Amino acid sequence: MWGQVALSVVLHLFDTAQGKVVPFEPREPGKVSMYVCGPTVYGPPHLGHGRFSLVFDVLRRYLTWTGLEVNYVSNITDIDDKIINRANDEGREWSDIAQKCEQVWWKAMEAIGVDRPTSDPHATAYVDQMVELIADLIARDVAYVSDDGVYFTPTAVADYGLLARQSIESLQAGARVEVADHKHSPIDFALWKFTKPGEPSWPSPWGEGRPGWHTECVVMSLDLLGEGFDIHGGGQDLAFPHHENERAQALASGRTFARHWMHNGFVEVGGEKMSKSLGNFTNLLDLVESTDPRAYRLLVLRSHYRTPLEVTRVTTDDASAALRRLDAFARRAANAGLASEPDAASVEAFRVAMDNDLDTPAAVALLFGLVGQANTALDAGNSATAAPLAAAAFEICRAVGLVLNAGGEEVPAEILDRARARDDARAAKDWAAADAIRDELTEAGWLVEDTADGTQVRPA
Ligand SMILES: [Zn+2]
């Protein structure tokens, strides 16, 4: 009976615009077009960047695993106030900051196992198209030229506030009245900003300047995915105003925009616990360097994507320990020579969980349940029972991008000795010595992790 129910299951996702879980139906059968707002490249990626990248990487992989062809577009904002401010502070070229930070971004994404997007458009490559869109909005009388730029009039869009789940009246009441009188209304937002001295600029019919952030994603998503593309995603903080303002421009220019809006929850690090001196991560690079990067994926999978996620040494250590159990099982299965088709009912149960608004916590519980059952069967010498369960567990890992390490390469005794020496140094609060040993091990090609059981070393 369960199998019959499962056959009728289709992917359901929470849609921010409708405020509820709804069936997901792609624009074109068999294909999914997704746009996820990427980073503004002005500094190292933070933990929140890691989370949204992992959440949408899991969705992309899952959709692909179910047989859909996914066109995944995620942009690089390579011109923005934050980039210009840092360039001015450091006396560097803005483009140098953007390029270097982008390289760091891709390295971090690679480290956490996030696949490159199908396309990664850059804002600076789309300025001409942005100017065209702005000209069209002015011609339609929904945007106006002010003394410091061009602004959009949200009141032109009847259901503005949809993604904020607020009416335009309450948004207007809540908006601060700004001192400078550049705008007709406090909720109007900039499409084009006239150049200030020392800033990069592009020509436009209204004067030299640069585009506002909200315009780039409209132009790039519609150019690469077309009208009515399937999914527009990003962190919860982007729903309003960024995504609302993207949507408003698209609608006001007479185009249909995203059919489905997805937003992932925040990363929390427990207030004052944020500082590195207290043992938590300062950013994604710090996490990638000091823990098994796969732990972040498992941590993300263990929480539902719409809930807040606590990312601390405690939670990543716990995920690392869980990964060691999975790795140990992968080794055991390899050594036992288990080979089988995956247990169909377990794979179906995985699909049911994922189709329920990506219930990854249920999928992870299923995964560990399978590993437990397969281990029990192996303990009893029953490989025939263990094999399909193991295959189902590995299939689930594959579908969500969790790479297991079945290699089990031996760590030489002298390296283990250095790891113990590091624990001794830490116990003696000799942080300099502990850091020096960590650097020494890292340079020698070992991945060094701090866990509740002390320093753990694995081949990098
Ligand atoms: Zn965007």
mmCIF file with all atom_site columns, C-alpha atoms and ligand atoms in Angstrom, residues 35-38 75 77 213-214 216-218 220 232-233 238 242-243 246, ligand 1:
data_model
loop_
_atom_site.group_PDB
_atom_site.id
_atom_site.type_symbol
_atom_site.label_atom_id
_atom_site.label_alt_id
_atom_site.label_comp_id
_atom_site.label_asym_id
_atom_site.label_entity_id
_atom_site.label_seq_id
_atom_site.pdbx_PDB_ins_code
_atom_site.Cartn_x
_atom_site.Cartn_y
_atom_site.Cartn_z
_atom_site.occupancy
_atom_site.B_iso_or_equiv
_atom_site.pdbx_formal_charge
_atom_site.auth_seq_id
_atom_site.auth_comp_id
_atom_site.auth_asym_id
_atom_site.auth_atom_id
_atom_site.pdbx_PDB_model_num
ATOM   1  C  CA . TYR A 1 35  ? 18.106 31.158 -9.974  1.00 0.00 ? 35  TYR A CA 1
ATOM   2  C  CA . VAL A 1 36  ? 19.845 31.609 -6.635  1.00 0.00 ? 36  VAL A CA 1
ATOM   3  C  CA . CYS A 1 37  ? 21.258 34.988 -5.613  1.00 0.00 ? 37  CYS A CA 1
ATOM   4  C  CA . GLY A 1 38  ? 25.005 34.606 -5.256  1.00 0.00 ? 38  GLY A CA 1
ATOM   5  C  CA . ASN A 1 75  ? 25.220 35.301 -9.977  1.00 0.00 ? 75  ASN A CA 1
ATOM   6  C  CA . THR A 1 77  ? 27.681 40.678 -7.649  1.00 0.00 ? 77  THR A CA 1
ATOM   7  C  CA . TRP A 1 213 ? 21.754 45.722 -6.665  1.00 0.00 ? 213 TRP A CA 1
ATOM   8  C  CA . HIS A 1 214 ? 18.077 44.828 -7.163  1.00 0.00 ? 214 HIS A CA 1
ATOM   9  C  CA . GLU A 1 216 ? 20.992 42.804 -11.829 1.00 0.00 ? 216 GLU A CA 1
ATOM   10 C  CA . CYS A 1 217 ? 19.160 39.624 -10.820 1.00 0.00 ? 217 CYS A CA 1
ATOM   11 C  CA . VAL A 1 218 ? 16.041 40.576 -12.807 1.00 0.00 ? 218 VAL A CA 1
ATOM   12 C  CA . MET A 1 220 ? 20.349 37.999 -15.513 1.00 0.00 ? 220 MET A CA 1
ATOM   13 C  CA . HIS A 1 232 ? 14.053 31.718 -7.324  1.00 0.00 ? 232 HIS A CA 1
ATOM   14 C  CA . GLY A 1 233 ? 15.960 31.097 -4.147  1.00 0.00 ? 233 GLY A CA 1
ATOM   15 C  CA . LEU A 1 238 ? 16.816 38.337 0.725   1.00 0.00 ? 238 LEU A CA 1
ATOM   16 C  CA . HIS A 1 242 ? 15.823 42.276 -2.551  1.00 0.00 ? 242 HIS A CA 1
ATOM   17 C  CA . HIS A 1 243 ? 13.552 39.634 -4.047  1.00 0.00 ? 243 HIS A CA 1
ATOM   18 C  CA . GLU A 1 246 ? 13.370 42.123 -8.325  1.00 0.00 ? 246 GLU A CA 1
HETATM 19 ZN ZN . ZN  B 2 .   ? 19.389 38.639 -6.384  1.00 0.00 ? 1   ZN  B ZN 1
#
